[in-house]
Amino acid sequence: MQHVPADLPKRIQHFIDGEFVDSLDGDTFEVLDPVSNTAYLEASSGKRADVDRAVTAARKAFDDGPWPGMLPRERARVLNKIADIVETRNERLAELETFDTGLPITQALGQAKRAAENFRFFADLVVAQADDTYKVPGKQVNYVNRKPKGVAGLITPWNTPFMLESWKLAPALASGCTVVLKPAEFTPLSAGLWPEIFREAGVPDGVFNIVNGFGEEAGDALVKHEDVQLISFTGESATGQQIFANAAPTLKALSMELGGKSPAVVFADADLDAAIDSTVFGVFSLNGERCTAGSRVLVERGIYDEFVRRYVERANNVRVGDPHDPATEVGALVHPEHHEKVTRYIELGKTEATLAAGGERPEGLESGNYVQPTVFIDVPPTARIFQEEIFGPVVAITPFDSDEEAVRLANDTKYGLAAYVWTSNLERAHNVGQRIDAGMVWLNSHNVRDLRTPFGGVKASGLGHEGGYRSLDFYSDQQAMHISLAPVHTPKFGA
Ligand code: NAD
């Protein structure tokens, strides 16, 4: 029996200027749950006019409201309240997120906690924020006057939606921006919790607005709106390219967190038990729908056979099933369209490499967007399953013979988001890690984040880094103020 959360809403509306509203044309779209694939929710489908209404409210709150001018401590207090409320609603949040996305409940709970932590972190950071001052002795003092940029357009994907929304909302609001959020159309349910949370925490009307809808309509209108000063986007690289072009006429600041095909490099001198735990978790957690998934595992030839044997054994044991069951390790993929995409890649993989585990629908799960954790071995770097982001529980394993080859293979895709290096040789760990083209590298670890560090990718994985103060920099302008301390020498033109 599928678990259906109590009091599930039947409708999700936009939230504009402190009110829940329908689309101006009344249009809606259906939202499916990934276990039964039936529509359980109607969400308002935003168009240009709805986005315009939300941006106008955000603009007014920015120009006339208290939010941008409040002391950092005052805004931080509100952000901490948001974190408190999110924490008290963890269980409900995770329950809804799991129902809407198919993520295993234990992992959805972890993501809900991270969402609260994002608010707490940026609350602390904005209070501690210091800006540059410079002195030219006897002549000048210069300082930075930091100002929020204006109306922030936030566009988010369907994997861990609530957490990824918090990753943008927290620094944008901490900086004093007002926002319009466009959540992913596959998964609008948990975003529907933000309005009540923000209201309760004391966020003034108009500071936070949501417009639901499709990327090509609501998202596109936000990107092209001339009163939106910046877009923070997380999603596919191809969408990022399109947004980049569409934002050009209005010259917006852009932060792009895009796709990945991240390598996990395992050397023969690695702690093999730890490396196997980590590389299995690294690609199968969050259903493999994870931007930083270590979806290419490169293994040194000397341990290749043993690694593959043990890896396959573990993959075959991963528990796929009902996302609401706390014992489940891999749940259901978000949407039938995405399930079809992942399945197509698995069929392609069977023609490109050797299938060593999975590759089918799991037994006993005849409906729902389930796939077996799938392992391909001896995958040539020319294979599409080596090169392209699959975004599901599918891993490509490839042997290598030297440090040089490991680095070459690691860098042999268009992406550059994350990388993982496993070795007990400290020099090698640093040298190999530093040579990999990736925005983030973990040595002897899976993806464990310190929120102060830069987050983002290189190459096709993104543009610009958020994380820590970099996020606050993105959401604010740093105006240079110059003060003369002595009469200034001015050439006397026309004297
Ligand atoms: P997507 O690009 O299809 O959609 C992301 C968001 O963009 C959605 O809200 C969508 O409605 C909107 N959108 C689509 N077309 C648009 C357009 N023309 N203009 C404006 N908005 C538009 O991505 P997805 O399938 O929802 O998410 C999965 C992708 O996100 C994967 O590639 C994954 O790697 C990436 N991702 C990256 C990170 C990161 O931090 N680098 C984190 C999570 C996910």
XYZ file of C-alpha atoms and ligand atoms in Angstrom:
539
model
C 0.000 0.000 0.000
C 1.362 3.378 -1.000
C 1.760 5.869 1.827
C -0.248 9.014 1.103
C 0.429 11.920 3.483
C -2.577 13.154 5.455
C -4.044 16.533 4.457
C -2.344 16.537 1.109
C -3.282 19.782 -0.681
C -5.248 19.400 -3.908
C -4.117 22.756 -5.267
C -0.963 24.811 -5.151
C -1.258 28.484 -6.034
C 1.242 31.228 -6.602
C 2.190 33.357 -3.607
C 2.453 37.020 -4.545
C 2.639 40.046 -2.245
C 1.570 37.995 0.776
C -1.416 36.367 -0.912
C -2.162 33.002 -2.487
C -3.411 33.665 -5.999
C -4.352 31.742 -9.147
C -2.813 32.460 -12.523
C -4.432 35.451 -14.135
C -5.647 33.207 -16.973
C -6.714 30.505 -14.484
C -4.416 27.912 -16.074
C -3.133 24.951 -14.044
C -0.993 21.868 -14.610
C -1.124 18.397 -13.090
C 1.519 17.028 -10.752
C 2.138 13.266 -10.511
C 3.526 11.263 -7.639
C 6.334 8.957 -8.778
C 4.995 5.759 -7.195
C 1.482 5.627 -8.666
C 2.183 8.112 -11.485
C -1.283 9.547 -11.029
C -2.073 13.230 -10.785
C -2.690 14.210 -7.173
C -2.308 17.960 -7.411
C -3.209 20.902 -9.641
C -0.641 23.669 -9.587
C -1.169 27.156 -10.958
C 0.632 27.548 -14.241
C 2.321 30.942 -14.295
C 2.752 32.984 -17.465
C 4.404 36.274 -18.269
C 1.575 38.275 -16.650
C 1.871 36.347 -13.366
C 5.632 36.752 -13.298
C 5.181 40.438 -13.971
C 2.792 40.693 -11.037
C 5.275 38.918 -8.745
C 8.219 41.019 -9.907
C 6.191 44.194 -9.398
C 5.418 43.121 -5.808
C 9.062 42.232 -5.187
C 10.198 45.530 -6.684
C 7.810 47.503 -4.499
C 8.961 45.604 -1.393
C 12.530 46.373 -2.373
C 12.008 50.069 -3.116
C 9.499 50.970 -0.395
C 9.632 48.147 2.171
C 11.809 47.750 5.241
C 13.638 44.561 4.200
C 16.692 45.861 2.269
C 17.387 48.556 4.865
C 17.049 46.420 7.976
C 20.134 45.831 10.088
C 21.801 42.519 9.273
C 21.039 41.393 12.821
C 17.320 42.068 12.286
C 17.222 40.073 9.069
C 19.301 37.343 10.695
C 16.742 37.072 13.476
C 14.034 36.394 10.889
C 16.244 33.854 9.092
C 16.905 32.043 12.362
C 13.161 31.922 12.982
C 12.728 30.384 9.543
C 15.335 27.764 10.481
C 13.529 27.068 13.764
C 10.211 26.578 11.989
C 11.730 24.355 9.299
C 13.267 22.242 12.051
C 9.962 21.793 13.848
C 8.368 20.711 10.532
C 11.156 18.380 9.423
C 9.075 15.263 9.503
C 6.172 16.727 7.554
C 8.521 18.311 5.088
C 10.340 15.057 4.464
C 7.041 13.202 4.154
C 5.789 15.594 1.470
C 9.136 15.714 -0.306
C 9.315 11.939 -0.445
C 5.754 11.684 -1.744
C 6.409 14.248 -4.478
C 9.962 13.303 -5.537
C 10.333 9.594 -4.704
C 13.449 10.264 -2.602
C 13.905 7.775 0.248
C 12.408 9.194 3.430
C 15.590 9.009 5.516
C 17.467 10.981 2.871
C 14.635 13.509 2.482
C 14.821 14.093 6.236
C 18.546 14.768 5.948
C 17.838 17.311 3.214
C 15.174 19.043 5.328
C 17.754 19.464 8.104
C 20.195 20.919 5.601
C 17.546 23.424 4.508
C 17.267 24.730 8.084
C 21.045 24.820 8.381
C 21.321 26.932 5.220
C 19.173 29.632 6.853
C 21.123 29.498 10.093
C 24.426 29.654 8.276
C 23.576 32.729 6.195
C 22.037 34.421 9.241
C 25.386 34.046 11.023
C 27.347 35.087 7.983
C 25.478 38.308 7.270
C 25.951 39.452 10.861
C 29.673 38.684 10.736
C 30.080 40.272 7.301
C 32.941 42.781 7.087
C 33.822 44.864 4.050
C 37.077 46.293 2.756
C 38.428 49.699 3.731
C 41.697 51.089 2.381
C 43.785 54.031 3.373
C 46.132 56.044 1.181
C 48.018 57.847 3.993
C 47.207 61.534 4.133
C 45.227 61.416 0.891
C 42.265 59.120 0.796
C 40.111 56.645 2.656
C 38.139 54.192 0.575
C 35.473 51.822 1.741
C 32.938 49.410 0.322
C 29.272 50.190 0.700
C 27.464 46.870 0.261
C 23.938 47.046 -1.072
C 21.445 44.310 -1.971
C 21.179 43.980 -5.753
C 17.411 44.198 -6.043
C 14.899 41.586 -7.189
C 16.440 38.114 -7.328
C 14.983 35.514 -9.693
C 15.572 32.025 -8.323
C 15.031 29.036 -10.611
C 15.421 25.568 -9.106
C 15.372 21.905 -10.203
C 13.352 18.937 -8.949
C 16.111 17.005 -7.208
C 16.058 17.801 -3.457
C 13.803 20.773 -4.293
C 13.231 22.210 -0.814
C 16.917 22.093 0.133
C 18.046 23.624 -3.166
C 15.460 26.386 -2.827
C 16.822 27.138 0.661
C 20.339 27.298 -0.791
C 19.249 30.311 -2.847
C 16.548 31.843 -0.636
C 18.746 32.087 2.460
C 21.634 34.140 0.987
C 19.298 36.226 -1.206
C 17.147 37.206 1.769
C 20.142 37.582 4.097
C 21.632 40.071 1.632
C 18.431 42.133 1.618
C 17.169 41.206 -1.830
C 13.515 40.508 -2.484
C 12.833 37.345 -4.445
C 10.671 35.563 -6.968
C 11.118 31.794 -6.816
C 10.174 29.542 -9.741
C 10.255 25.954 -8.439
C 10.584 22.948 -10.733
C 7.289 21.917 -12.325
C 7.761 18.201 -11.499
C 7.906 18.921 -7.756
C 6.079 22.019 -6.501
C 4.660 20.424 -3.331
C 7.271 21.201 -0.679
C 7.796 24.747 -2.010
C 4.162 25.276 -1.075
C 5.287 25.238 2.567
C 7.517 28.308 2.279
C 4.777 30.992 2.362
C 3.436 29.912 5.775
C 6.948 29.477 7.150
C 7.995 32.947 5.985
C 4.800 34.559 7.206
C 5.202 33.017 10.631
C 8.837 34.114 10.795
C 7.863 37.723 9.986
C 9.061 38.150 6.398
C 7.207 41.255 5.118
C 4.712 40.855 2.253
C 6.245 41.108 -1.198
C 9.747 40.126 -0.043
C 9.156 36.493 -0.962
C 7.054 35.467 -3.965
C 6.533 32.159 -5.744
C 5.332 31.665 -9.281
C 4.772 28.040 -10.253
C 4.805 26.901 -13.834
C 6.846 25.584 -16.705
C 10.396 26.601 -17.455
C 9.660 27.806 -20.972
C 6.850 30.045 -19.694
C 7.229 31.175 -16.067
C 11.012 30.585 -15.916
C 11.581 32.281 -19.244
C 9.516 35.337 -18.253
C 11.557 35.717 -15.077
C 14.841 35.483 -17.006
C 13.702 38.114 -19.512
C 12.105 40.516 -17.027
C 13.848 43.880 -17.057
C 13.141 44.549 -13.384
C 14.918 41.375 -12.226
C 18.559 42.149 -11.437
C 19.905 38.628 -11.174
C 19.107 35.001 -11.842
C 20.423 32.192 -9.687
C 19.777 29.023 -11.645
C 20.330 25.368 -10.830
C 19.518 22.816 -13.501
C 20.745 21.203 -16.674
C 23.653 22.631 -18.623
C 21.548 22.972 -21.791
C 18.942 25.015 -19.902
C 21.742 27.119 -18.443
C 22.995 27.929 -21.938
C 19.526 28.989 -22.999
C 19.086 31.180 -19.924
C 22.457 32.767 -20.534
C 21.380 33.838 -24.017
C 17.939 34.965 -22.878
C 19.350 37.076 -20.050
C 21.754 38.938 -22.326
C 19.404 41.719 -23.530
C 18.678 42.774 -19.940
C 22.292 42.217 -18.723
C 21.594 40.322 -15.520
C 23.993 38.867 -13.014
C 23.945 35.088 -13.441
C 24.911 32.253 -11.170
C 24.769 28.903 -12.928
C 24.912 25.589 -11.078
C 24.644 22.990 -13.816
C 25.054 19.306 -14.580
C 27.855 16.907 -13.786
C 29.479 13.590 -14.584
C 31.843 13.492 -11.670
C 34.721 11.025 -11.403
C 35.622 9.001 -8.327
C 39.243 7.890 -8.742
C 40.257 4.864 -6.681
C 43.959 4.035 -6.455
C 45.302 0.610 -5.493
C 46.654 2.016 -2.217
C 43.210 3.271 -1.093
C 41.332 2.019 1.952
C 39.187 -0.250 -0.177
C 36.385 -0.783 2.334
C 35.908 2.952 2.742
C 36.226 3.586 -0.998
C 33.564 1.014 -1.804
C 31.141 2.352 0.833
C 31.653 5.833 -0.494
C 31.513 5.171 -4.224
C 28.372 3.037 -3.825
C 26.718 5.753 -1.728
C 28.072 8.481 -4.006
C 26.048 7.373 -7.011
C 23.042 5.556 -5.552
C 22.076 7.996 -2.779
C 19.271 10.425 -3.647
C 18.305 7.882 -6.337
C 21.367 8.966 -8.295
C 19.476 12.202 -8.969
C 22.326 14.198 -7.585
C 24.382 16.807 -9.400
C 27.583 15.785 -7.604
C 27.036 12.020 -8.022
C 30.299 10.142 -8.571
C 28.824 8.510 -11.649
C 32.159 7.531 -13.217
C 34.321 5.334 -11.029
C 37.911 5.051 -12.263
C 39.792 2.184 -10.654
C 43.511 1.353 -10.795
C 44.083 -1.870 -12.695
C 45.787 -3.752 -9.825
C 42.600 -3.762 -7.724
C 40.098 -3.528 -10.576
C 38.776 -7.102 -10.475
C 38.415 -7.179 -6.726
C 36.844 -3.716 -6.664
C 34.329 -4.649 -9.366
C 33.409 -7.926 -7.649
C 32.768 -6.244 -4.330
C 31.055 -3.231 -5.881
C 28.659 -5.387 -7.882
C 27.821 -7.459 -4.809
C 26.894 -4.287 -2.941
C 24.915 -2.819 -5.830
C 22.892 -6.035 -6.078
C 22.067 -5.685 -2.373
C 20.919 -2.061 -2.438
C 17.299 -1.926 -1.272
C 15.034 -0.426 -3.886
C 11.459 0.189 -2.905
C 8.756 2.307 -1.365
C 10.293 5.740 -0.765
C 8.395 6.044 2.541
C 9.933 2.878 3.989
C 12.851 3.881 6.257
C 14.748 0.785 5.089
C 14.673 1.916 1.443
C 17.989 3.019 -0.023
C 16.858 3.835 -3.574
C 13.293 5.040 -4.141
C 11.366 5.936 -7.286
C 12.673 8.324 -9.933
C 10.900 11.638 -10.006
C 8.734 11.357 -13.121
C 7.880 8.852 -15.870
C 9.673 11.050 -18.427
C 12.850 10.943 -16.375
C 12.406 7.200 -15.777
C 12.220 6.734 -19.513
C 15.384 8.790 -20.033
C 17.330 6.750 -17.478
C 15.995 3.482 -18.931
C 17.057 4.586 -22.419
C 20.586 5.215 -21.129
C 20.627 1.758 -19.533
C 19.626 0.151 -22.843
C 22.294 2.203 -24.619
C 24.851 1.158 -22.003
C 24.166 -2.492 -22.777
C 25.442 -1.835 -26.305
C 28.451 0.226 -25.182
C 29.910 -1.687 -22.221
C 29.450 -4.739 -20.000
C 26.433 -4.777 -17.720
C 27.544 -6.155 -14.342
C 24.539 -5.401 -12.104
C 20.952 -4.228 -12.458
C 19.783 -2.987 -15.812
C 16.126 -3.919 -15.352
C 13.016 -2.941 -13.459
C 13.341 -4.364 -9.923
C 11.350 -7.522 -9.298
C 8.077 -7.018 -7.476
C 7.900 -3.320 -8.401
C 5.834 -3.598 -11.551
C 4.668 -0.003 -11.580
C 6.202 3.263 -10.416
C 9.426 4.851 -11.627
C 11.787 2.221 -10.246
C 15.066 1.068 -11.725
C 17.631 -1.351 -10.356
C 20.943 0.140 -9.273
C 22.908 -0.452 -12.439
C 26.628 -1.023 -12.866
C 28.466 -0.972 -16.179
C 32.095 -2.085 -16.204
C 34.952 -1.751 -18.699
C 33.255 1.387 -19.968
C 35.307 3.041 -22.713
C 35.686 6.814 -22.371
C 34.101 7.259 -25.789
C 30.834 5.676 -24.578
C 27.911 8.034 -24.151
C 27.269 6.508 -20.711
C 30.774 7.713 -19.775
C 30.276 11.186 -21.250
C 26.662 12.158 -20.574
C 24.818 12.911 -17.368
C 22.234 10.178 -16.722
C 21.012 11.500 -13.359
C 19.868 8.121 -12.087
C 21.293 5.117 -10.193
C 23.659 4.150 -12.990
C 27.443 3.993 -12.689
C 30.220 3.569 -15.262
C 33.376 1.822 -14.030
C 36.606 2.104 -16.033
C 40.150 0.838 -15.268
C 43.314 2.960 -15.457
C 47.028 2.200 -15.278
C 48.797 5.352 -14.104
C 48.262 8.686 -12.353
C 48.528 10.376 -15.744
C 45.809 8.220 -17.214
C 43.596 8.686 -14.159
C 43.776 12.473 -14.529
C 43.218 12.283 -18.281
C 40.137 10.091 -17.889
C 38.802 12.197 -15.028
C 39.015 15.305 -17.240
C 37.699 13.618 -20.366
C 34.114 14.948 -20.267
C 32.614 18.369 -20.861
C 31.603 18.589 -17.188
C 33.621 19.691 -14.157
C 31.461 19.778 -11.044
C 32.906 17.430 -8.399
C 35.630 14.791 -8.091
C 36.556 12.235 -5.460
C 40.046 10.789 -5.022
C 40.799 7.685 -2.975
C 44.427 6.957 -2.042
C 46.498 6.646 1.110
C 49.350 8.572 -0.508
C 49.014 12.173 0.610
C 51.123 13.640 -2.184
C 49.222 11.781 -4.840
C 45.883 12.768 -3.321
C 46.692 16.480 -3.521
C 48.485 16.364 -6.858
C 45.832 14.327 -8.636
C 42.997 16.250 -6.971
C 44.459 19.593 -7.993
C 44.883 18.511 -11.608
C 41.273 17.447 -12.025
C 39.071 20.075 -13.673
C 36.352 20.172 -11.044
C 34.927 22.946 -8.928
C 34.989 20.730 -5.834
C 37.249 17.825 -4.913
C 36.935 15.465 -1.986
C 39.950 13.429 -0.908
C 39.021 10.123 0.738
C 35.440 11.203 1.255
C 32.116 11.490 -0.466
C 30.268 14.794 -0.743
C 30.341 16.285 2.758
C 30.013 20.053 2.577
C 31.373 22.870 4.672
C 28.991 25.721 3.859
C 31.841 28.259 3.974
C 33.607 26.758 0.959
C 32.981 27.663 -2.696
C 30.241 25.659 -4.363
C 30.002 25.365 -8.123
C 31.446 23.817 -11.229
C 33.815 24.574 -14.081
C 33.442 23.835 -17.818
C 29.835 22.836 -18.625
C 29.027 22.403 -14.920
C 28.555 26.027 -14.138
C 29.571 29.591 -13.997
C 30.379 31.477 -10.831
C 30.745 30.024 -7.378
C 28.323 30.476 -4.524
C 29.018 29.255 -0.991
C 29.975 31.250 2.082
C 30.701 34.931 1.400
C 30.617 34.296 -2.338
C 26.859 33.879 -2.122
C 26.482 37.189 -0.300
C 28.737 38.813 -2.924
C 26.518 37.497 -5.698
C 23.357 38.919 -4.142
C 24.877 42.312 -3.342
C 26.605 45.176 -5.097
C 29.831 46.434 -3.652
C 29.898 50.142 -4.201
C 33.326 51.768 -3.831
C 33.221 55.014 -1.797
C 36.264 57.325 -2.011
C 36.918 60.131 0.467
C 39.627 62.731 0.036
C 41.607 63.638 3.123
C 43.438 66.516 1.483
C 42.915 68.975 -1.375
C 42.924 67.026 -4.598
C 45.253 67.987 -7.400
C 42.987 68.716 -10.359
C 44.343 69.769 -13.757
C 42.805 73.201 -14.423
C 41.160 72.653 -17.807
C 39.965 75.869 -19.369
C 41.501 78.028 -16.592
P 16.125 21.712 -15.868
O 17.230 22.510 -16.438
O 15.255 20.953 -16.781
O 15.139 22.646 -15.013
C 15.590 23.411 -13.923
C 14.651 24.582 -13.719
O 14.744 25.448 -14.850
C 13.181 24.208 -13.614
O 12.553 25.019 -12.655
C 12.660 24.514 -14.999
O 11.281 24.793 -15.021
C 13.457 25.736 -15.357
N 13.590 26.004 -16.798
C 13.592 25.122 -17.818
N 13.732 25.757 -18.994
C 13.835 27.080 -18.714
C 14.009 28.243 -19.508
N 14.103 28.200 -20.846
N 14.074 29.451 -18.893
C 13.995 29.532 -17.546
N 13.824 28.464 -16.750
C 13.750 27.237 -17.326
O 16.805 20.762 -14.791
P 16.111 19.595 -13.939
O 15.881 18.443 -14.851
O 14.980 20.177 -13.174
O 17.248 19.268 -12.876
C 18.272 18.342 -13.081
C 19.564 19.030 -13.503
O 19.971 19.949 -12.496
C 20.722 18.078 -13.663
O 21.443 18.408 -14.817
C 21.577 18.335 -12.417
O 22.929 18.009 -12.524
C 21.368 19.783 -12.221
N 21.693 20.167 -10.852
C 22.829 20.892 -10.628
C 23.182 21.240 -9.333
C 24.424 22.052 -9.071
O 24.512 22.616 -7.994
N 25.362 22.144 -9.981
C 22.384 20.856 -8.260
C 21.234 20.110 -8.524
C 20.895 19.787 -9.840
